[in-house]
PDB file of C-alpha atoms and ligand atoms in Angstrom:
ATOM      1  CA  MET Y1287      17.899 -91.813 -57.379  1.00 95.00           C
ATOM      2  CA  LYS Y1288      14.682 -91.366 -59.670  1.00 96.00           C
ATOM      3  CA  ILE Y1289      15.168 -91.370 -62.553  1.00 97.00           C
ATOM      4  CA  ILE Y1290      13.465 -89.237 -65.724  1.00 98.00           C
ATOM      5  CA  GLN Y1291      12.640 -90.662 -68.960  1.00 98.00           C
ATOM      6  CA  HIS Y1292      12.482 -88.410 -72.839  1.00 97.00           C
ATOM      7  CA  VAL Y1293       8.805 -87.309 -73.773  1.00 98.00           C
ATOM      8  CA  HIS Y1294       8.678 -86.856 -77.759  1.00 98.00           C
ATOM      9  CA  SER Y1295       7.261 -83.046 -78.410  1.00 98.00           C
ATOM     10  CA  GLU Y1296       3.894 -84.558 -80.124  1.00 97.00           C
ATOM     11  CA  ASP Y1297       3.307 -86.741 -77.267  1.00 98.00           C
ATOM     12  CA  PHE Y1298       3.786 -83.581 -74.480  1.00 98.00           C
ATOM     13  CA  LYS Y1299       0.767 -81.868 -76.471  1.00 97.00           C
ATOM     14  CA  THR Y1300      -1.764 -84.758 -74.979  1.00 98.00           C
ATOM     15  CA  TYR Y1301      -0.647 -83.585 -71.125  1.00 98.00           C
ATOM     16  CA  GLY Y1302      -2.252 -82.708 -68.733  1.00 97.00           C
ATOM     17  CA  THR Y1303      -1.484 -81.394 -65.823  1.00 98.00           C
ATOM     18  CA  ASP Y1304      -0.626 -84.607 -63.226  1.00 98.00           C
ATOM     19  CA  LYS Y1305       1.484 -85.336 -66.274  1.00 98.00           C
ATOM     20  CA  ILE Y1306       3.165 -82.745 -67.109  1.00 98.00           C
ATOM     21  CA  ARG Y1307       4.459 -82.133 -63.527  1.00 98.00           C
ATOM     22  CA  GLU Y1308       5.247 -85.580 -62.863  1.00 98.00           C
ATOM     23  CA  ARG Y1309       7.711 -85.669 -66.142  1.00 98.00           C
ATOM     24  CA  PHE Y1310       9.526 -82.334 -65.961  1.00 98.00           C
ATOM     25  CA  LEU Y1311       9.024 -80.790 -62.556  1.00 98.00           C
ATOM     26  CA  LEU Y1312      11.662 -81.617 -59.561  1.00 98.00           C
ATOM     27  CA  ASP Y1313       9.707 -80.427 -56.611  1.00 96.00           C
ATOM     28  CA  ASP Y1314      11.004 -83.005 -54.233  1.00 92.00           C
ATOM     29  CA  LEU Y1315      14.676 -82.437 -54.069  1.00 95.00           C
ATOM     30  CA  LYS Y1316      14.677 -80.716 -51.055  1.00 92.00           C
ATOM     31  CA  GLU Y1317      15.748 -82.834 -48.303  1.00 93.00           C
ATOM     32  CA  LYS Y1318      17.902 -81.850 -44.925  1.00 95.00           C
ATOM     33  CA  ASP Y1319      20.647 -83.272 -44.207  1.00 96.00           C
ATOM     34  CA  LYS Y1320      20.348 -85.937 -47.029  1.00 95.00           C
ATOM     35  CA  ALA Y1321      21.497 -85.510 -50.847  1.00 96.00           C
ATOM     36  CA  ASN Y1322      19.485 -85.340 -53.345  1.00 97.00           C
ATOM     37  CA  PHE Y1323      19.218 -86.082 -57.336  1.00 98.00           C
ATOM     38  CA  VAL Y1324      17.147 -87.027 -60.174  1.00 98.00           C
ATOM     39  CA  TYR Y1325      18.948 -88.490 -63.196  1.00 98.00           C
ATOM     40  CA  SER Y1326      17.276 -87.377 -66.368  1.00 98.00           C
ATOM     41  CA  HIS Y1327      17.784 -88.395 -69.687  1.00 98.00           C
ATOM     42  CA  TYR Y1328      18.743 -85.178 -71.019  1.00 98.00           C
ATOM     43  CA  ASP Y1329      21.608 -85.073 -71.971  1.00 98.00           C
ATOM     44  CA  ARG Y1330      21.972 -87.628 -68.447  1.00 98.00           C
ATOM     45  CA  MET Y1331      21.932 -84.339 -66.529  1.00 98.00           C
ATOM     46  CA  VAL Y1332      21.621 -85.302 -62.810  1.00 98.00           C
ATOM     47  CA  THR Y1333      19.672 -82.486 -61.170  1.00 98.00           C
ATOM     48  CA  GLY Y1334      20.419 -82.479 -56.867  1.00 98.00           C
ATOM     49  CA  LEU Y1335      20.133 -79.947 -54.278  1.00 98.00           C
ATOM     50  CA  ILE Y1336      21.955 -80.912 -50.852  1.00 98.00           C
ATOM     51  CA  THR Y1337      20.815 -78.798 -47.103  1.00 98.00           C
ATOM     52  CA  PRO Y1338      22.793 -79.685 -44.728  1.00 98.00           C
ATOM     53  CA  THR Y1339      22.332 -78.219 -40.698  1.00 97.00           C
ATOM     54  CA  ASN Y1340      24.067 -80.335 -38.034  1.00 95.00           C
ATOM     55  CA  GLN Y1341      25.672 -83.125 -40.264  1.00 96.00           C
ATOM     56  CA  VAL Y1342      28.499 -83.077 -42.751  1.00 98.00           C
ATOM     57  CA  VAL Y1343      26.395 -84.670 -46.054  1.00 98.00           C
ATOM     58  CA  PRO Y1344      28.971 -87.099 -48.300  1.00 98.00           C
ATOM     59  CA  LEU Y1345      28.698 -86.970 -51.627  1.00 98.00           C
ATOM     60  CA  GLY Y1346      27.906 -90.962 -51.750  1.00 96.00           C
ATOM     61  CA  THR Y1347      27.712 -92.846 -55.426  1.00 97.00           C
ATOM     62  CA  TYR Y1348      24.549 -94.497 -57.004  1.00 97.00           C
ATOM     63  CA  ASP Y1349      23.432 -97.529 -58.897  1.00 97.00           C
ATOM     64  CA  ILE Y1350      22.426 -95.548 -62.359  1.00 97.00           C
ATOM     65  CA  LEU Y1351      25.914 -94.513 -62.228  1.00 98.00           C
ATOM     66  CA  ARG Y1352      27.724 -97.856 -62.046  1.00 97.00           C
ATOM     67  CA  ALA Y1353      31.028 -95.963 -60.915  1.00 98.00           C
ATOM     68  CA  GLU Y1354      33.211 -96.314 -57.621  1.00 98.00           C
ATOM     69  CA  PHE Y1355      32.225 -92.448 -57.110  1.00 98.00           C
ATOM     70  CA  PHE Y1356      30.096 -90.103 -58.652  1.00 98.00           C
ATOM     71  CA  LEU Y1357      32.244 -87.522 -60.289  1.00 98.00           C
ATOM     72  CA  GLU Y1358      34.161 -91.185 -62.024  1.00 98.00           C
ATOM     73  CA  ARG Y1359      33.117 -89.762 -65.404  1.00 98.00           C
ATOM     74  CA  ARG Y1360      31.044 -87.010 -64.719  1.00 98.00           C
ATOM     75  CA  GLU Y1361      31.764 -83.321 -63.699  1.00 98.00           C
ATOM     76  CA  MET Y1362      29.491 -81.108 -61.585  1.00 99.00           C
ATOM     77  CA  GLY Y1363      28.747 -76.877 -60.477  1.00 99.00           C
ATOM     78  CA  VAL Y1364      27.325 -76.447 -57.542  1.00 99.00           C
ATOM     79  CA  ILE Y1365      26.157 -73.158 -56.139  1.00 98.00           C
ATOM     80  CA  ASN Y1366      24.865 -72.009 -53.342  1.00 98.00           C
ATOM     81  CA  VAL Y1367      21.703 -70.398 -52.870  1.00 98.00           C
ATOM     82  CA  GLY Y1368      21.281 -70.132 -48.727  1.00 98.00           C
ATOM     83  CA  GLY Y1369      23.414 -69.455 -46.060  1.00 98.00           C
ATOM     84  CA  ALA Y1370      27.617 -69.650 -45.890  1.00 98.00           C
ATOM     85  CA  GLY Y1371      28.791 -73.449 -45.943  1.00 98.00           C
ATOM     86  CA  SER Y1372      31.871 -75.184 -47.193  1.00 98.00           C
ATOM     87  CA  ILE Y1373      32.564 -78.111 -49.946  1.00 98.00           C
ATOM     88  CA  ILE Y1374      35.762 -80.658 -49.155  1.00 98.00           C
ATOM     89  CA  ALA Y1375      37.171 -81.482 -52.685  1.00 98.00           C
ATOM     90  CA  ASP Y1376      39.891 -83.989 -52.114  1.00 98.00           C
ATOM     91  CA  GLY Y1377      41.162 -82.385 -48.958  1.00 98.00           C
ATOM     92  CA  THR Y1378      40.490 -78.471 -50.211  1.00 98.00           C
ATOM     93  CA  THR Y1379      38.592 -76.726 -48.306  1.00 98.00           C
ATOM     94  CA  TYR Y1380      35.734 -74.046 -50.686  1.00 98.00           C
ATOM     95  CA  ASN Y1381      33.692 -71.769 -48.596  1.00 98.00           C
ATOM     96  CA  LEU Y1382      30.820 -70.618 -50.510  1.00 98.00           C
ATOM     97  CA  ALA Y1383      28.831 -67.850 -49.320  1.00 98.00           C
ATOM     98  CA  LYS Y1384      25.090 -67.264 -51.108  1.00 98.00           C
ATOM     99  CA  LEU Y1385      25.408 -67.610 -54.645  1.00 98.00           C
ATOM    100  CA  ASP Y1386      29.281 -68.573 -54.380  1.00 98.00           C
ATOM    101  CA  CYS Y1387      30.394 -71.879 -57.130  1.00 98.00           C
ATOM    102  CA  LEU Y1388      32.430 -74.235 -57.087  1.00 98.00           C
ATOM    103  CA  TYR Y1389      33.078 -76.543 -60.191  1.00 98.00           C
ATOM    104  CA  MET Y1390      34.206 -79.991 -59.590  1.00 98.00           C
ATOM    105  CA  GLY Y1391      35.991 -81.822 -62.780  1.00 98.00           C
ATOM    106  CA  LYS Y1392      36.187 -85.579 -63.451  1.00 98.00           C
ATOM    107  CA  GLY Y1393      37.679 -87.404 -61.131  1.00 98.00           C
ATOM    108  CA  VAL Y1394      37.244 -85.749 -57.680  1.00 98.00           C
ATOM    109  CA  LYS Y1395      36.656 -88.765 -55.308  1.00 98.00           C
ATOM    110  CA  ASP Y1396      35.927 -87.262 -51.887  1.00 98.00           C
ATOM    111  CA  VAL Y1397      33.100 -84.631 -51.708  1.00 98.00           C
ATOM    112  CA  SER Y1398      31.140 -83.173 -48.929  1.00 98.00           C
ATOM    113  CA  PHE Y1399      28.636 -80.377 -48.187  1.00 98.00           C
ATOM    114  CA  SER Y1400      28.121 -78.239 -44.747  1.00 98.00           C
ATOM    115  CA  SER Y1401      26.882 -75.967 -43.252  1.00 98.00           C
ATOM    116  CA  ALA Y1402      28.420 -72.629 -41.314  1.00 98.00           C
ATOM    117  CA  ASP Y1403      25.138 -72.779 -39.017  1.00 98.00           C
ATOM    118  CA  ALA Y1404      22.607 -75.034 -38.507  1.00 97.00           C
ATOM    119  CA  ASN Y1405      19.448 -72.315 -38.142  1.00 97.00           C
ATOM    120  CA  ASN Y1406      20.977 -70.678 -41.774  1.00 98.00           C
ATOM    121  CA  PRO Y1407      21.805 -73.888 -43.644  1.00 98.00           C
ATOM    122  CA  ALA Y1408      23.726 -73.525 -47.114  1.00 98.00           C
ATOM    123  CA  VAL Y1409      21.278 -75.042 -49.862  1.00 98.00           C
ATOM    124  CA  PHE Y1410      23.766 -76.522 -52.331  1.00 98.00           C
ATOM    125  CA  TYR Y1411      21.683 -76.701 -55.774  1.00 98.00           C
ATOM    126  CA  ILE Y1412      23.393 -79.161 -58.140  1.00 98.00           C
ATOM    127  CA  LEU Y1413      24.254 -80.352 -62.036  1.00 98.00           C
ATOM    128  CA  SER Y1414      26.295 -83.307 -62.918  1.00 98.00           C
ATOM    129  CA  ALA Y1415      26.693 -83.926 -66.331  1.00 98.00           C
ATOM    130  CA  PRO Y1416      28.832 -86.876 -68.168  1.00 98.00           C
ATOM    131  CA  ALA Y1417      33.002 -85.926 -68.717  1.00 98.00           C
ATOM    132  CA  HIS Y1418      35.015 -87.277 -71.108  1.00 97.00           C
ATOM    133  CA  ALA Y1419      38.066 -84.791 -70.291  1.00 98.00           C
ATOM    134  CA  THR Y1420      39.279 -83.688 -66.671  1.00 98.00           C
ATOM    135  CA  TYR Y1421      38.990 -80.046 -66.338  1.00 98.00           C
ATOM    136  CA  PRO Y1422      40.538 -77.782 -63.357  1.00 98.00           C
ATOM    137  CA  THR Y1423      38.259 -77.777 -59.917  1.00 98.00           C
ATOM    138  CA  THR Y1424      37.045 -74.248 -59.890  1.00 98.00           C
ATOM    139  CA  TYR Y1425      35.324 -71.470 -57.396  1.00 98.00           C
ATOM    140  CA  LEU Y1426      34.207 -68.734 -58.302  1.00 98.00           C
ATOM    141  CA  GLN Y1427      32.950 -66.122 -56.098  1.00 97.00           C
ATOM    142  CA  ASN Y1428      29.605 -64.114 -57.451  1.00 96.00           C
ATOM    143  CA  ALA Y1429      30.998 -61.113 -57.562  1.00 95.00           C
ATOM    144  CA  ASP Y1430      33.326 -62.429 -59.985  1.00 96.00           C
ATOM    145  CA  ALA Y1431      31.073 -63.802 -62.158  1.00 96.00           C
ATOM    146  CA  PHE Y1432      30.232 -61.960 -65.952  1.00 96.00           C
ATOM    147  CA  SER Y1433      27.386 -60.280 -65.294  1.00 97.00           C
ATOM    148  CA  ALA Y1434      25.026 -58.214 -67.741  1.00 97.00           C
ATOM    149  CA  GLN Y1435      22.225 -56.432 -67.442  1.00 97.00           C
ATOM    150  CA  LEU Y1436      18.919 -57.196 -69.372  1.00 97.00           C
ATOM    151  CA  GLY Y1437      15.221 -56.026 -69.805  1.00 97.00           C
ATOM    152  CA  SER Y1438      13.497 -52.782 -68.317  1.00 97.00           C
ATOM    153  CA  VAL Y1439      10.635 -51.909 -65.534  1.00 97.00           C
ATOM    154  CA  GLU Y1440       8.445 -50.985 -68.637  1.00 97.00           C
ATOM    155  CA  THR Y1441       7.956 -55.033 -69.716  1.00 97.00           C
ATOM    156  CA  ALA Y1442       8.444 -56.270 -66.070  1.00 98.00           C
ATOM    157  CA  ASN Y1443      11.275 -58.041 -66.971  1.00 98.00           C
ATOM    158  CA  GLU Y1444      14.259 -55.689 -65.660  1.00 98.00           C
ATOM    159  CA  ARG Y1445      16.897 -58.910 -64.565  1.00 98.00           C
ATOM    160  CA  LYS Y1446      20.820 -59.560 -63.830  1.00 98.00           C
ATOM    161  CA  ILE Y1447      22.274 -62.453 -65.380  1.00 98.00           C
ATOM    162  CA  MET Y1448      25.359 -64.009 -64.379  1.00 98.00           C
ATOM    163  CA  ARG Y1449      27.385 -66.557 -66.124  1.00 98.00           C
ATOM    164  CA  TYR Y1450      29.514 -69.147 -63.797  1.00 98.00           C
ATOM    165  CA  ILE Y1451      30.413 -71.963 -66.118  1.00 98.00           C
ATOM    166  CA  HIS Y1452      30.376 -71.591 -70.175  1.00 97.00           C
ATOM    167  CA  LYS Y1453      32.714 -71.110 -72.919  1.00 95.00           C
ATOM    168  CA  ASP Y1454      34.299 -68.092 -71.788  1.00 95.00           C
ATOM    169  CA  GLY Y1455      33.846 -68.626 -67.902  1.00 96.00           C
ATOM    170  CA  ILE Y1456      34.732 -71.557 -65.654  1.00 98.00           C
ATOM    171  CA  GLN Y1457      35.870 -74.457 -68.416  1.00 98.00           C
ATOM    172  CA  SER Y1458      34.174 -77.643 -68.390  1.00 98.00           C
ATOM    173  CA  CYS Y1459      33.325 -80.961 -70.697  1.00 98.00           C
ATOM    174  CA  GLN Y1460      29.585 -80.009 -71.171  1.00 98.00           C
ATOM    175  CA  LEU Y1461      28.290 -78.386 -68.626  1.00 98.00           C
ATOM    176  CA  VAL Y1462      26.728 -74.153 -68.781  1.00 98.00           C
ATOM    177  CA  MET Y1463      25.500 -72.610 -65.279  1.00 98.00           C
ATOM    178  CA  GLY Y1464      24.472 -69.626 -64.127  1.00 98.00           C
ATOM    179  CA  LEU Y1465      21.729 -67.586 -62.602  1.00 98.00           C
ATOM    180  CA  THR Y1466      19.381 -64.706 -63.437  1.00 98.00           C
ATOM    181  CA  ILE Y1467      18.006 -62.446 -60.661  1.00 98.00           C
ATOM    182  CA  LEU Y1468      14.602 -60.099 -61.421  1.00 98.00           C
ATOM    183  CA  SER Y1469      14.365 -56.781 -60.111  1.00 98.00           C
ATOM    184  CA  THR Y1470      12.414 -55.718 -57.991  1.00 98.00           C
ATOM    185  CA  GLY Y1471       8.819 -54.845 -59.537  1.00 98.00           C
ATOM    186  CA  SER Y1472      10.062 -56.900 -62.360  1.00 98.00           C
ATOM    187  CA  VAL Y1473       8.210 -60.841 -62.820  1.00 98.00           C
ATOM    188  CA  TRP Y1474       9.130 -62.054 -66.218  1.00 98.00           C
ATOM    189  CA  ASN Y1475      11.820 -64.115 -67.398  1.00 98.00           C
ATOM    190  CA  THR Y1476      13.503 -64.905 -70.690  1.00 97.00           C
ATOM    191  CA  ILE Y1477      11.176 -63.513 -72.679  1.00 92.00           C
ATOM    192  CA  PRO Y1478      11.143 -62.940 -76.239  1.00 92.00           C
ATOM    193  CA  PRO Y1479      12.045 -66.882 -75.506  1.00 97.00           C
ATOM    194  CA  HIS Y1480      14.040 -69.480 -76.949  1.00 98.00           C
ATOM    195  CA  THR Y1481      15.190 -72.723 -77.623  1.00 98.00           C
ATOM    196  CA  HIS Y1482      18.394 -74.842 -78.122  1.00 97.00           C
ATOM    197  CA  ASP Y1483      18.455 -77.708 -79.991  1.00 96.00           C
ATOM    198  CA  ARG Y1484      22.003 -78.031 -79.059  1.00 97.00           C
ATOM    199  CA  ARG Y1485      21.556 -78.347 -75.854  1.00 97.00           C
ATOM    200  CA  MET Y1486      18.921 -78.907 -72.798  1.00 98.00           C
ATOM    201  CA  GLU Y1487      18.422 -76.936 -69.737  1.00 98.00           C
ATOM    202  CA  VAL Y1488      17.228 -77.307 -66.078  1.00 98.00           C
ATOM    203  CA  TYR Y1489      15.653 -73.564 -64.384  1.00 98.00           C
ATOM    204  CA  PHE Y1490      15.961 -74.053 -60.538  1.00 98.00           C
ATOM    205  CA  TYR Y1491      13.721 -71.350 -58.755  1.00 98.00           C
ATOM    206  CA  PHE Y1492      14.823 -69.734 -55.796  1.00 98.00           C
ATOM    207  CA  ASP Y1493      14.039 -66.357 -53.544  1.00 98.00           C
ATOM    208  CA  VAL Y1494      10.640 -67.328 -53.896  1.00 98.00           C
ATOM    209  CA  ASP Y1495       8.614 -66.038 -51.324  1.00 97.00           C
ATOM    210  CA  GLU Y1496       5.989 -68.699 -49.586  1.00 96.00           C
ATOM    211  CA  GLU Y1497       2.999 -67.016 -50.331  1.00 98.00           C
ATOM    212  CA  HIS Y1498       4.038 -66.528 -53.821  1.00 98.00           C
ATOM    213  CA  ARG Y1499       4.844 -68.889 -57.445  1.00 98.00           C
ATOM    214  CA  VAL Y1500       5.982 -69.229 -60.644  1.00 98.00           C
ATOM    215  CA  PHE Y1501       4.350 -69.613 -63.934  1.00 98.00           C
ATOM    216  CA  HIS Y1502       7.063 -71.382 -65.656  1.00 98.00           C
ATOM    217  CA  TYR Y1503       5.891 -71.765 -69.188  1.00 98.00           C
ATOM    218  CA  MET Y1504       7.181 -74.727 -71.620  1.00 98.00           C
ATOM    219  CA  GLY Y1505       6.355 -76.946 -74.467  1.00 98.00           C
ATOM    220  CA  GLU Y1506       6.741 -75.728 -78.459  1.00 98.00           C
ATOM    221  CA  PRO Y1507       6.059 -72.105 -78.920  1.00 98.00           C
ATOM    222  CA  GLN Y1508       3.218 -72.442 -80.709  1.00 97.00           C
ATOM    223  CA  GLU Y1509       2.031 -75.116 -78.294  1.00 97.00           C
ATOM    224  CA  THR Y1510       2.745 -73.802 -74.817  1.00 98.00           C
ATOM    225  CA  ARG Y1511       2.030 -75.325 -71.524  1.00 98.00           C
ATOM    226  CA  HIS Y1512       2.993 -73.825 -67.729  1.00 98.00           C
ATOM    227  CA  ILE Y1513       3.715 -75.777 -64.720  1.00 98.00           C
ATOM    228  CA  ILE Y1514       3.165 -73.568 -61.231  1.00 98.00           C
ATOM    229  CA  VAL Y1515       6.575 -73.692 -59.141  1.00 98.00           C
ATOM    230  CA  ALA Y1516       7.432 -72.883 -56.025  1.00 98.00           C
ATOM    231  CA  ASN Y1517      10.610 -71.881 -53.952  1.00 98.00           C
ATOM    232  CA  HIS Y1518      13.325 -74.755 -54.563  1.00 98.00           C
ATOM    233  CA  GLU Y1519      11.554 -76.115 -57.051  1.00 98.00           C
ATOM    234  CA  ALA Y1520      13.290 -77.185 -60.874  1.00 98.00           C
ATOM    235  CA  VAL Y1521      12.000 -78.077 -64.366  1.00 98.00           C
ATOM    236  CA  LEU Y1522      13.554 -80.046 -66.966  1.00 98.00           C
ATOM    237  CA  SER Y1523      13.064 -78.152 -70.649  1.00 98.00           C
ATOM    238  CA  PRO Y1524      13.785 -80.557 -73.762  1.00 98.00           C
ATOM    239  CA  THR Y1525      15.357 -79.208 -76.305  1.00 97.00           C
ATOM    240  CA  TRP Y1526      12.471 -78.649 -78.317  1.00 98.00           C
ATOM    241  CA  SER Y1527      10.897 -76.677 -75.242  1.00 98.00           C
ATOM    242  CA  ILE Y1528      11.202 -73.087 -74.736  1.00 98.00           C
ATOM    243  CA  HIS Y1529      11.377 -71.984 -71.097  1.00 98.00           C
ATOM    244  CA  ALA Y1530      10.435 -69.030 -69.885  1.00 98.00           C
ATOM    245  CA  GLY Y1531       8.494 -67.752 -66.736  1.00 98.00           C
ATOM    246  CA  SER Y1532       6.451 -65.160 -64.858  1.00 98.00           C
ATOM    247  CA  GLY Y1533       6.225 -64.671 -60.565  1.00 98.00           C
ATOM    248  CA  THR Y1534       3.560 -63.125 -58.393  1.00 98.00           C
ATOM    249  CA  LYS Y1535       6.743 -61.415 -57.563  1.00 98.00           C
ATOM    250  CA  ASN Y1536      10.327 -60.943 -58.454  1.00 98.00           C
ATOM    251  CA  TYR Y1537      12.635 -64.336 -57.684  1.00 98.00           C
ATOM    252  CA  SER Y1538      15.633 -65.621 -58.696  1.00 98.00           C
ATOM    253  CA  PHE Y1539      16.334 -68.656 -60.637  1.00 98.00           C
ATOM    254  CA  ILE Y1540      19.517 -70.895 -61.193  1.00 98.00           C
ATOM    255  CA  TRP Y1541      19.835 -71.821 -65.224  1.00 98.00           C
ATOM    256  CA  GLY Y1542      22.120 -75.051 -66.083  1.00 98.00           C
ATOM    257  CA  MET Y1543      22.760 -76.595 -69.036  1.00 98.00           C
ATOM    258  CA  ALA Y1544      24.499 -79.765 -71.406  1.00 98.00           C
ATOM    259  CA  GLY Y1545      25.066 -80.780 -74.758  1.00 97.00           C
ATOM    260  CA  GLU Y1546      26.345 -79.988 -78.142  1.00 96.00           C
ATOM    261  CA  ASN Y1547      27.918 -77.148 -77.277  1.00 95.00           C
ATOM    262  CA  LEU Y1548      29.061 -74.601 -74.614  1.00 95.00           C
ATOM    263  CA  ASP Y1549      27.782 -71.350 -76.297  1.00 94.00           C
ATOM    264  CA  TYR Y1550      25.500 -69.328 -73.930  1.00 93.00           C
ATOM    265  CA  ALA Y1551      24.119 -67.200 -76.879  1.00 93.00           C
ATOM    266  CA  ASP Y1552      23.443 -69.682 -79.321  1.00 95.00           C
ATOM    267  CA  MET Y1553      19.461 -69.906 -79.378  1.00 96.00           C
ATOM    268  CA  ASP Y1554      16.398 -69.413 -81.225  1.00 97.00           C
ATOM    269  CA  THR Y1555      14.255 -66.981 -80.406  1.00 97.00           C
ATOM    270  CA  PHE Y1556      11.288 -66.469 -81.218  1.00 97.00           C
ATOM    271  CA  GLY Y1557       9.128 -63.121 -80.652  1.00 96.00           C
ATOM    272  CA  VAL Y1558       6.366 -62.560 -78.107  1.00 96.00           C
ATOM    273  CA  LYS Y1559       3.468 -62.692 -81.141  1.00 97.00           C
ATOM    274  CA  GLU Y1560       4.508 -66.071 -82.306  1.00 97.00           C
ATOM    275  CA  LEU Y1561       3.700 -68.265 -79.039  1.00 97.00           C
ATOM    276  CA  LYS Y1562       0.387 -69.767 -78.904  1.00 97.00           C
TER     277      LYS Y1562
HETATM  278  O1  LIG W2137      19.558 -70.307 -72.361  1.00 60.45           O
HETATM  279  C1  LIG W2137      19.677 -69.757 -71.444  1.00 60.45           C
HETATM  280  C2  LIG W2137      19.039 -69.381 -70.441  1.00 60.45           C
HETATM  281  O2  LIG W2137      18.036 -69.918 -70.806  1.00 60.45           O
HETATM  282  C3  LIG W2137      18.579 -68.216 -69.431  1.00 60.45           C
HETATM  283  O3  LIG W2137      20.355 -67.803 -69.507  1.00 60.45           O
HETATM  284  C4  LIG W2137      17.993 -67.183 -69.922  1.00 60.45           C
HETATM  285  C5  LIG W2137      17.900 -66.223 -68.905  1.00 60.45           C
HETATM  286  O4  LIG W2137      17.836 -66.497 -67.663  1.00 60.45           O
HETATM  287  C6  LIG W2137      16.527 -65.103 -69.128  1.00 60.45           C
HETATM  288  O5  LIG W2137      16.444 -64.477 -70.028  1.00 60.45           O
HETATM  289  O6  LIG W2137      16.504 -64.453 -67.921  1.00 60.45           O
HETATM  290 ZN1  LIG W2138      17.835 -71.350 -72.473  1.00 60.45          ZN
END
């Protein structure tokens, strides 16, 4: 499993494109029939992607976890952004259509992932954080998730936000997870942007058309940089960084956090005029 260390906000100011991409962009997650994970030291968040085609892909364990099985001391949230698929967790099968979510609590031992149709494979996006208590494994259909409409056509940021794992949704130790879908013609996410010193965040972009890209903005509000991302790529957002983006076409993304609290609304927002 690849490991990514912390970056200090002062050091970040001297970074060029390559170094920014190396330290924050997760662009090699997608691989057929293989589980790919990246371990970041930001709240020890593990980010992964599993795209099963003809094979069932088991959740293994890794040296860095020093655990007999992946979820021995961890919890995990999974959202499917591809075709229909299934997850078997300790003998129970959960069928996930596109945008459905499964939370697995600390202690779940045997986990495997598969697709219903190899030609339209499931794409399981995974976040996992350390957990010190067990919350029940919970399946949530997209239609049953809390949703809110935000933004406007006028400001090109009309979007639907769906919250799955959070204080008032699926219960967890520290994982918070949901997704945002931009309407046709809207391209801006999370404007005005914010930071939250209490939680790190990961953005995973999906439904980005092949010939399009999203400009993801990061850095301290008065010292921003951008990373250009393609479909199924993720960006780590340290606590000192804003996270926002604009695309050459509308797109969707999964946001996920871990840290001090589970309060989605605990954000320090910055007006557009404050940004540099
Ligand atoms: O802390 C919360 C996250 O940054 C996102 O939920 C914000 C977002 O999806 C949006 O406004 O479009
Ligand atoms: Zn945020």
